[in-house]
PDB file of C-alpha atoms and ligand atoms in Angstrom:
ATOM      1  CA  MET A 125      81.484 104.033  96.917  1.00  0.00           C
ATOM      2  CA  SER A 126      82.638 103.200 100.436  1.00  0.00           C
ATOM      3  CA  SER A 127      86.055 101.835 101.339  1.00  0.00           C
ATOM      4  CA  GLU A 128      84.272  98.529 102.051  1.00  0.00           C
ATOM      5  CA  SER A 129      83.575  98.017  98.366  1.00  0.00           C
ATOM      6  CA  HIS A 130      87.026  96.680  97.540  1.00  0.00           C
ATOM      7  CA  ARG A 131      89.061  93.981  99.201  1.00  0.00           C
ATOM      8  CA  VAL A 132      92.095  94.956 101.261  1.00  0.00           C
ATOM      9  CA  ILE A 133      94.791  92.528 102.308  1.00  0.00           C
ATOM     10  CA  ALA A 134      96.668  94.080 105.235  1.00  0.00           C
ATOM     11  CA  ILE A 135     100.293  93.090 105.791  1.00  0.00           C
ATOM     12  CA  ASP A 136     101.941  94.539 108.877  1.00  0.00           C
ATOM     13  CA  GLY A 137     105.186  93.865 110.702  1.00  0.00           C
ATOM     14  CA  PRO A 138     108.529  95.287 111.816  1.00  0.00           C
ATOM     15  CA  ALA A 139     111.376  96.482 109.595  1.00  0.00           C
ATOM     16  CA  ALA A 140     112.924  93.913 107.224  1.00  0.00           C
ATOM     17  CA  SER A 141     110.401  91.219 108.107  1.00  0.00           C
ATOM     18  CA  GLY A 142     109.773  90.851 104.372  1.00  0.00           C
ATOM     19  CA  LYS A 143     106.565  92.880 104.022  1.00  0.00           C
ATOM     20  CA  SER A 144     107.436  94.641 100.759  1.00  0.00           C
ATOM     21  CA  SER A 145     108.747  91.573  98.959  1.00  0.00           C
ATOM     22  CA  VAL A 146     105.782  89.484 100.042  1.00  0.00           C
ATOM     23  CA  ALA A 147     103.141  92.164  99.425  1.00  0.00           C
ATOM     24  CA  ARG A 148     104.485  92.922  95.943  1.00  0.00           C
ATOM     25  CA  GLU A 149     104.525  89.250  94.963  1.00  0.00           C
ATOM     26  CA  LEU A 150     101.084  88.601  96.431  1.00  0.00           C
ATOM     27  CA  ALA A 151      99.572  91.605  94.631  1.00  0.00           C
ATOM     28  CA  LEU A 152     100.972  90.333  91.320  1.00  0.00           C
ATOM     29  CA  ARG A 153      99.580  86.884  91.981  1.00  0.00           C
ATOM     30  CA  LEU A 154      96.107  88.187  92.843  1.00  0.00           C
ATOM     31  CA  GLY A 155      95.974  91.033  90.319  1.00  0.00           C
ATOM     32  CA  PHE A 156      95.455  93.516  93.171  1.00  0.00           C
ATOM     33  CA  ALA A 157      97.132  96.943  93.408  1.00  0.00           C
ATOM     34  CA  TYR A 158     100.141  97.104  95.727  1.00  0.00           C
ATOM     35  CA  VAL A 159     100.512  99.981  98.196  1.00  0.00           C
ATOM     36  CA  ASN A 160     103.622 100.506 100.302  1.00  0.00           C
ATOM     37  CA  SER A 161     102.346 102.788 103.054  1.00  0.00           C
ATOM     38  CA  GLY A 162     105.864 103.071 104.515  1.00  0.00           C
ATOM     39  CA  ALA A 163     106.962 104.777 101.296  1.00  0.00           C
ATOM     40  CA  MET A 164     104.255 107.389 101.887  1.00  0.00           C
ATOM     41  CA  TYR A 165     105.591 108.152 105.388  1.00  0.00           C
ATOM     42  CA  ARG A 166     109.124 108.188 103.958  1.00  0.00           C
ATOM     43  CA  ALA A 167     108.117 110.637 101.217  1.00  0.00           C
ATOM     44  CA  VAL A 168     106.643 113.038 103.770  1.00  0.00           C
ATOM     45  CA  THR A 169     109.768 112.684 105.922  1.00  0.00           C
ATOM     46  CA  TRP A 170     112.006 113.454 102.971  1.00  0.00           C
ATOM     47  CA  HIS A 171     109.905 116.519 102.247  1.00  0.00           C
ATOM     48  CA  VAL A 172     110.110 117.702 105.865  1.00  0.00           C
ATOM     49  CA  LEU A 173     113.910 117.331 105.798  1.00  0.00           C
ATOM     50  CA  GLN A 174     114.135 119.122 102.437  1.00  0.00           C
ATOM     51  CA  LYS A 175     112.276 122.050 103.903  1.00  0.00           C
ATOM     52  CA  GLY A 176     114.778 122.164 106.746  1.00  0.00           C
ATOM     53  CA  VAL A 177     112.111 121.555 109.374  1.00  0.00           C
ATOM     54  CA  ASP A 178     113.285 119.913 112.601  1.00  0.00           C
ATOM     55  CA  PRO A 179     111.544 116.500 112.579  1.00  0.00           C
ATOM     56  CA  ASN A 180     111.005 116.920 116.336  1.00  0.00           C
ATOM     57  CA  ASP A 181     109.038 120.108 115.739  1.00  0.00           C
ATOM     58  CA  THR A 182     105.531 118.706 115.940  1.00  0.00           C
ATOM     59  CA  GLU A 183     103.864 121.994 115.253  1.00  0.00           C
ATOM     60  CA  ALA A 184     105.801 122.608 112.045  1.00  0.00           C
ATOM     61  CA  ASN A 185     105.247 119.002 110.993  1.00  0.00           C
ATOM     62  CA  ASN A 186     101.525 119.481 111.441  1.00  0.00           C
ATOM     63  CA  GLN A 187     101.676 122.086 108.706  1.00  0.00           C
ATOM     64  CA  SER A 188     103.708 119.924 106.372  1.00  0.00           C
ATOM     65  CA  ARG A 189     101.770 118.951 103.257  1.00  0.00           C
ATOM     66  CA  ILE A 190     101.929 115.738 101.277  1.00  0.00           C
ATOM     67  CA  LEU A 191     102.477 117.703  98.052  1.00  0.00           C
ATOM     68  CA  ILE A 192     106.075 116.946  97.136  1.00  0.00           C
ATOM     69  CA  ASP A 193     106.349 120.062  94.965  1.00  0.00           C
ATOM     70  CA  GLY A 194     106.486 118.223  91.670  1.00  0.00           C
ATOM     71  CA  VAL A 195     109.639 116.326  92.669  1.00  0.00           C
ATOM     72  CA  ASP A 196     109.691 112.516  92.669  1.00  0.00           C
ATOM     73  CA  PRO A 197     111.373 111.547  95.956  1.00  0.00           C
ATOM     74  CA  THR A 198     111.597 107.804  95.152  1.00  0.00           C
ATOM     75  CA  GLU A 199     115.374 107.586  95.000  1.00  0.00           C
ATOM     76  CA  HIS A 200     115.704 109.318  98.380  1.00  0.00           C
ATOM     77  CA  LEU A 201     113.274 107.193 100.374  1.00  0.00           C
ATOM     78  CA  ARG A 202     115.998 105.003 101.909  1.00  0.00           C
ATOM     79  CA  ASP A 203     118.476 107.822 102.598  1.00  0.00           C
ATOM     80  CA  ASP A 204     120.071 107.787 106.065  1.00  0.00           C
ATOM     81  CA  GLY A 205     118.300 111.038 106.928  1.00  0.00           C
ATOM     82  CA  VAL A 206     114.913 109.530 106.109  1.00  0.00           C
ATOM     83  CA  ASN A 207     115.687 106.296 108.015  1.00  0.00           C
ATOM     84  CA  ASN A 208     116.686 108.334 111.051  1.00  0.00           C
ATOM     85  CA  SER A 209     113.657 110.632 111.079  1.00  0.00           C
ATOM     86  CA  VAL A 210     110.779 108.658 109.615  1.00  0.00           C
ATOM     87  CA  SER A 211     109.586 107.269 112.957  1.00  0.00           C
ATOM     88  CA  GLN A 212     109.443 110.755 114.465  1.00  0.00           C
ATOM     89  CA  VAL A 213     107.527 112.223 111.554  1.00  0.00           C
ATOM     90  CA  SER A 214     105.178 109.206 111.504  1.00  0.00           C
ATOM     91  CA  SER A 215     104.312 109.732 115.152  1.00  0.00           C
ATOM     92  CA  VAL A 216     102.578 113.039 114.388  1.00  0.00           C
ATOM     93  CA  PRO A 217      98.800 112.350 114.363  1.00  0.00           C
ATOM     94  CA  GLN A 218      98.105 115.046 111.763  1.00  0.00           C
ATOM     95  CA  VAL A 219     100.570 113.451 109.344  1.00  0.00           C
ATOM     96  CA  ARG A 220      98.882 110.084 109.855  1.00  0.00           C
ATOM     97  CA  ARG A 221      95.417 111.554 109.338  1.00  0.00           C
ATOM     98  CA  VAL A 222      96.333 112.963 105.925  1.00  0.00           C
ATOM     99  CA  LEU A 223      97.983 109.746 104.749  1.00  0.00           C
ATOM    100  CA  VAL A 224      95.284 107.414 106.096  1.00  0.00           C
ATOM    101  CA  GLU A 225      92.730 109.429 104.158  1.00  0.00           C
ATOM    102  CA  LYS A 226      94.741 108.766 100.998  1.00  0.00           C
ATOM    103  CA  MET A 227      94.916 105.054 101.833  1.00  0.00           C
ATOM    104  CA  HIS A 228      91.129 104.894 102.215  1.00  0.00           C
ATOM    105  CA  HIS A 229      90.812 106.643  98.899  1.00  0.00           C
ATOM    106  CA  TYR A 230      92.982 104.004  97.178  1.00  0.00           C
ATOM    107  CA  ALA A 231      90.635 101.322  98.517  1.00  0.00           C
ATOM    108  CA  GLU A 232      87.680 103.058  96.921  1.00  0.00           C
ATOM    109  CA  GLU A 233      89.324 102.527  93.548  1.00  0.00           C
ATOM    110  CA  ASN A 234      91.025  99.111  93.726  1.00  0.00           C
ATOM    111  CA  ASP A 235      91.421  95.787  95.451  1.00  0.00           C
ATOM    112  CA  LEU A 236      94.626  96.276  97.442  1.00  0.00           C
ATOM    113  CA  VAL A 237      97.521  94.563  99.092  1.00  0.00           C
ATOM    114  CA  MET A 238      98.747  97.227 101.507  1.00  0.00           C
ATOM    115  CA  GLU A 239     101.750  96.857 103.797  1.00  0.00           C
ATOM    116  CA  GLY A 240     102.741  98.913 106.814  1.00  0.00           C
ATOM    117  CA  ARG A 241     102.539  98.996 110.585  1.00  0.00           C
ATOM    118  CA  ASP A 242      98.876  99.720 111.386  1.00  0.00           C
ATOM    119  CA  ILE A 243      97.020  98.633 108.260  1.00  0.00           C
ATOM    120  CA  GLY A 244      95.081  95.821 109.951  1.00  0.00           C
ATOM    121  CA  SER A 245      94.831  97.472 113.366  1.00  0.00           C
ATOM    122  CA  VAL A 246      93.833 101.024 112.440  1.00  0.00           C
ATOM    123  CA  VAL A 247      93.611 101.839 108.729  1.00  0.00           C
ATOM    124  CA  PHE A 248      91.364  98.926 107.656  1.00  0.00           C
ATOM    125  CA  PRO A 249      90.218  97.335 110.938  1.00  0.00           C
ATOM    126  CA  ASP A 250      87.209  95.707 109.213  1.00  0.00           C
ATOM    127  CA  THR A 251      89.108  93.772 106.582  1.00  0.00           C
ATOM    128  CA  PRO A 252      88.981  90.023 107.192  1.00  0.00           C
ATOM    129  CA  TYR A 253      92.400  89.605 105.531  1.00  0.00           C
ATOM    130  CA  LYS A 254      95.064  90.523 108.092  1.00  0.00           C
ATOM    131  CA  PHE A 255      98.613  89.219 108.232  1.00  0.00           C
ATOM    132  CA  TYR A 256     101.475  90.082 110.559  1.00  0.00           C
ATOM    133  CA  ILE A 257     104.889  89.060 109.263  1.00  0.00           C
ATOM    134  CA  ASP A 258     107.697  88.751 111.750  1.00  0.00           C
ATOM    135  CA  ALA A 259     111.279  87.472 111.818  1.00  0.00           C
ATOM    136  CA  SER A 260     113.899  87.359 114.542  1.00  0.00           C
ATOM    137  CA  PRO A 261     115.894  90.586 115.069  1.00  0.00           C
ATOM    138  CA  GLU A 262     119.078  88.784 113.949  1.00  0.00           C
ATOM    139  CA  VAL A 263     117.528  87.631 110.677  1.00  0.00           C
ATOM    140  CA  ARG A 264     116.101  91.080 109.987  1.00  0.00           C
ATOM    141  CA  LEU A 265     119.450  92.762 110.624  1.00  0.00           C
ATOM    142  CA  ARG A 266     121.136  90.259 108.327  1.00  0.00           C
ATOM    143  CA  ARG A 267     118.582  90.918 105.584  1.00  0.00           C
ATOM    144  CA  ARG A 268     119.128  94.674 105.714  1.00  0.00           C
ATOM    145  CA  ALA A 269     122.903  94.239 105.747  1.00  0.00           C
ATOM    146  CA  ALA A 270     122.651  91.937 102.716  1.00  0.00           C
ATOM    147  CA  GLU A 271     120.888  94.766 100.908  1.00  0.00           C
ATOM    148  CA  GLY A 272     123.910  96.963 101.636  1.00  0.00           C
ATOM    149  CA  LEU A 273     121.715  99.356 103.605  1.00  0.00           C
ATOM    150  CA  ARG A 274     122.602 100.995 106.874  1.00  0.00           C
ATOM    151  CA  ASP A 275     119.455 101.169 108.944  1.00  0.00           C
ATOM    152  CA  GLU A 276     119.008 101.317 112.722  1.00  0.00           C
ATOM    153  CA  ILE A 277     116.072  98.950 112.577  1.00  0.00           C
ATOM    154  CA  ALA A 278     116.068  98.165 116.300  1.00  0.00           C
ATOM    155  CA  ALA A 279     115.691 101.846 117.205  1.00  0.00           C
ATOM    156  CA  ARG A 280     112.989 102.325 114.567  1.00  0.00           C
ATOM    157  CA  ASP A 281     111.072  99.252 115.767  1.00  0.00           C
ATOM    158  CA  ARG A 282     111.219 100.536 119.343  1.00  0.00           C
ATOM    159  CA  ALA A 283     109.927 103.957 118.341  1.00  0.00           C
ATOM    160  CA  ASP A 284     107.200 102.466 116.117  1.00  0.00           C
ATOM    161  CA  SER A 285     106.028 100.079 118.848  1.00  0.00           C
ATOM    162  CA  ASN A 286     106.029 102.610 121.678  1.00  0.00           C
ATOM    163  CA  ARG A 287     104.461 105.664 120.071  1.00  0.00           C
ATOM    164  CA  ARG A 288     101.035 106.791 121.090  1.00  0.00           C
ATOM    165  CA  ALA A 289      99.563 107.182 117.577  1.00  0.00           C
ATOM    166  CA  SER A 290      98.813 103.864 115.861  1.00  0.00           C
ATOM    167  CA  PRO A 291     101.748 101.885 117.257  1.00  0.00           C
ATOM    168  CA  LEU A 292     102.983  98.669 115.668  1.00  0.00           C
ATOM    169  CA  ILE A 293     100.807  95.980 117.255  1.00  0.00           C
ATOM    170  CA  ILE A 294      99.488  92.610 116.159  1.00  0.00           C
ATOM    171  CA  ALA A 295      95.807  92.997 115.300  1.00  0.00           C
ATOM    172  CA  GLU A 296      93.732  90.508 117.295  1.00  0.00           C
ATOM    173  CA  ASP A 297      92.466  88.711 114.207  1.00  0.00           C
ATOM    174  CA  ALA A 298      95.740  88.727 112.235  1.00  0.00           C
ATOM    175  CA  LEU A 299      97.503  85.544 111.145  1.00  0.00           C
ATOM    176  CA  VAL A 300     101.093  85.804 112.392  1.00  0.00           C
ATOM    177  CA  ILE A 301     103.743  84.341 110.095  1.00  0.00           C
ATOM    178  CA  ASP A 302     107.326  83.993 111.298  1.00  0.00           C
ATOM    179  CA  SER A 303     109.381  84.360 108.132  1.00  0.00           C
ATOM    180  CA  SER A 304     112.781  83.768 109.782  1.00  0.00           C
ATOM    181  CA  ASN A 305     113.178  80.429 108.041  1.00  0.00           C
ATOM    182  CA  LEU A 306     110.896  80.988 105.064  1.00  0.00           C
ATOM    183  CA  THR A 307     111.542  82.230 101.551  1.00  0.00           C
ATOM    184  CA  ILE A 308     109.428  85.005 100.100  1.00  0.00           C
ATOM    185  CA  ASP A 309     107.512  82.399  98.055  1.00  0.00           C
ATOM    186  CA  GLY A 310     107.019  80.378 101.232  1.00  0.00           C
ATOM    187  CA  VAL A 311     105.358  83.308 102.992  1.00  0.00           C
ATOM    188  CA  VAL A 312     103.236  84.124  99.935  1.00  0.00           C
ATOM    189  CA  GLY A 313     102.184  80.464  99.860  1.00  0.00           C
ATOM    190  CA  GLU A 314     101.012  80.589 103.479  1.00  0.00           C
ATOM    191  CA  ILE A 315      99.000  83.732 102.818  1.00  0.00           C
ATOM    192  CA  VAL A 316      97.452  82.324  99.645  1.00  0.00           C
ATOM    193  CA  GLY A 317      96.528  79.156 101.567  1.00  0.00           C
ATOM    194  CA  ARG A 318      94.718  81.200 104.192  1.00  0.00           C
ATOM    195  CA  LEU A 319      92.954  83.335 101.589  1.00  0.00           C
ATOM    196  CA  LYS A 320      91.730  80.190  99.819  1.00  0.00           C
ATOM    197  CA  MET A 321      90.323  78.953 103.113  1.00  0.00           C
ATOM    198  CA  THR A 322      88.216  82.119 103.310  1.00  0.00           C
ATOM    199  CA  GLY A 323      86.780  81.292  99.897  1.00  0.00           C
ATOM    200  CA  MET A 324      88.756  83.829  97.887  1.00  0.00           C
ATOM    201  CA  GLN A 325      89.251  82.821  94.253  1.00  0.00           C
ATOM    202  CA  ILE A 326      92.996  82.831  93.526  1.00  0.00           C
ATOM    203  CA  PRO A 327      94.326  82.826  89.939  1.00  0.00           C
ATOM    204  CA  SER A 328      96.599  79.800  89.472  1.00  0.00           C
ATOM    205  CA  ALA A 329     100.324  80.609  89.736  1.00  0.00           C
TER     206      ALA A 329
HETATM  207  O1  LIG B 564     110.723  98.835 104.917  1.00  0.00           O
HETATM  208  P1  LIG B 564     110.735  99.061 106.390  1.00  0.00           P
HETATM  209  O2  LIG B 564     109.966  98.013 107.113  1.00  0.00           O
HETATM  210  O3  LIG B 564     112.086  99.276 106.952  1.00  0.00           O
HETATM  211  O4  LIG B 564     109.993 100.438 106.685  1.00  0.00           O
HETATM  212  P2  LIG B 564     108.773 101.081 105.928  1.00  0.00           P
HETATM  213  O5  LIG B 564     107.660 100.115 105.790  1.00  0.00           O
HETATM  214  O6  LIG B 564     109.277 101.741 104.710  1.00  0.00           O
HETATM  215  O7  LIG B 564     108.299 102.176 106.993  1.00  0.00           O
HETATM  216  C1  LIG B 564     109.134 103.248 107.356  1.00  0.00           C
HETATM  217  C2  LIG B 564     108.589 103.880 108.618  1.00  0.00           C
HETATM  218  O8  LIG B 564     107.340 104.494 108.322  1.00  0.00           O
HETATM  219  C3  LIG B 564     108.312 102.947 109.778  1.00  0.00           C
HETATM  220  O9  LIG B 564     109.473 102.712 110.566  1.00  0.00           O
HETATM  221  C4  LIG B 564     107.237 103.711 110.536  1.00  0.00           C
HETATM  222  O10 LIG B 564     107.808 104.701 111.385  1.00  0.00           O
HETATM  223  C5  LIG B 564     106.477 104.430 109.423  1.00  0.00           C
HETATM  224  N1  LIG B 564     105.229 103.741 109.059  1.00  0.00           N
HETATM  225  C6  LIG B 564     104.121 103.957 109.843  1.00  0.00           C
HETATM  226  O11 LIG B 564     104.208 104.665 110.846  1.00  0.00           O
HETATM  227  N2  LIG B 564     102.935 103.405 109.513  1.00  0.00           N
HETATM  228  C7  LIG B 564     102.807 102.635 108.432  1.00  0.00           C
HETATM  229  N3  LIG B 564     101.614 102.126 108.114  1.00  0.00           N
HETATM  230  C8  LIG B 564     103.931 102.373 107.620  1.00  0.00           C
HETATM  231  C9  LIG B 564     105.141 102.925 107.974  1.00  0.00           C
HETATM  232  O1  LIG B 565     109.386  95.521 103.671  1.00  0.00           O
HETATM  233  P1  LIG B 565     110.269  94.986 104.764  1.00  0.00           P
HETATM  234  O2  LIG B 565     111.196  96.008 105.304  1.00  0.00           O
HETATM  235  O3  LIG B 565     109.508  94.279 105.835  1.00  0.00           O
HETATM  236  O4  LIG B 565     111.178  93.836 104.104  1.00  0.00           O
HETATM  237  P2  LIG B 565     111.661  93.635 102.597  1.00  0.00           P
HETATM  238  O5  LIG B 565     112.225  94.922 102.095  1.00  0.00           O
HETATM  239  O6  LIG B 565     110.593  92.977 101.787  1.00  0.00           O
HETATM  240  O7  LIG B 565     112.793  92.546 102.790  1.00  0.00           O
HETATM  241  C1  LIG B 565     114.087  92.878 103.267  1.00  0.00           C
HETATM  242  C2  LIG B 565     115.106  91.958 102.592  1.00  0.00           C
HETATM  243  O8  LIG B 565     114.952  90.625 103.080  1.00  0.00           O
HETATM  244  C3  LIG B 565     114.954  91.892 101.067  1.00  0.00           C
HETATM  245  O9  LIG B 565     116.243  91.927 100.495  1.00  0.00           O
HETATM  246  C4  LIG B 565     114.306  90.545 100.842  1.00  0.00           C
HETATM  247  O10 LIG B 565     114.714  89.967  99.610  1.00  0.00           O
HETATM  248  C5  LIG B 565     114.832  89.726 101.996  1.00  0.00           C
HETATM  249  N1  LIG B 565     113.881  88.660 102.417  1.00  0.00           N
HETATM  250  C6  LIG B 565     114.307  87.351 102.532  1.00  0.00           C
HETATM  251  O11 LIG B 565     115.487  87.091 102.283  1.00  0.00           O
HETATM  252  N2  LIG B 565     113.443  86.354 102.916  1.00  0.00           N
HETATM  253  C7  LIG B 565     112.178  86.626 103.207  1.00  0.00           C
HETATM  254  N3  LIG B 565     111.351  85.651 103.595  1.00  0.00           N
HETATM  255  C8  LIG B 565     111.725  87.965 103.109  1.00  0.00           C
HETATM  256  C9  LIG B 565     112.598  88.963 102.704  1.00  0.00           C
END
């Protein structure tokens, strides 16, 4: 079965734009599986740091494997160390290749809502369902602070937008939604409205 056989809703955008909250809610509403691709890059980053590898050491990172040695890294994914290094680790093409292969594999099994940075532009360029969620830098900073998390989102956004491998860009055919003044339900509503316009059957809320 090819990766075209299931539907993929791509949700991209910068840090704290609301991707996870919106993607999770939308997946529930549609009965699709939810995939947080950022968590995959964070898990690899945590693993690299655990092994004591310098995240700048591209060659060593190339050898890093996605196997997390039987340990569930979930509770560490938002650690300061991971926040500070995840953009560097994610800029290694070999890391991306391994994870993108996994993402394609998920789409062979399920209809997906997948969030990240390059889902519409690179991972699933053929999906007709592409959304780019944005919010002003001030709003995004405020959202992270309200979560009690320290996170240099401006530095991470800069690194993610300027890297050579699959940078954060707005896919040409993506619908851009500015969530600065919207609730999570408001953003989900806009997406559902657009999906209905494409003819997708949406279970009633
Ligand atoms: O939740 P937040 O938006 O802060 O970040 P995330 O989605 O958990 O992603 C963490 C980092 O992983 C990003 O800053 C990117 O460096 C990287 N990432 C990526 O390169 N490509 C993706 N598709 C998703 C995340
Ligand atoms: O995944 P991403 O980093 O893009 O954002 P998130 O983790 O979904 O959202 C960051 C924080 O902003 C969460 O605490 C959300 O509840 C909040 N948020 C909000 O207040 N209004 C929105 N429209 C979207 C998210």
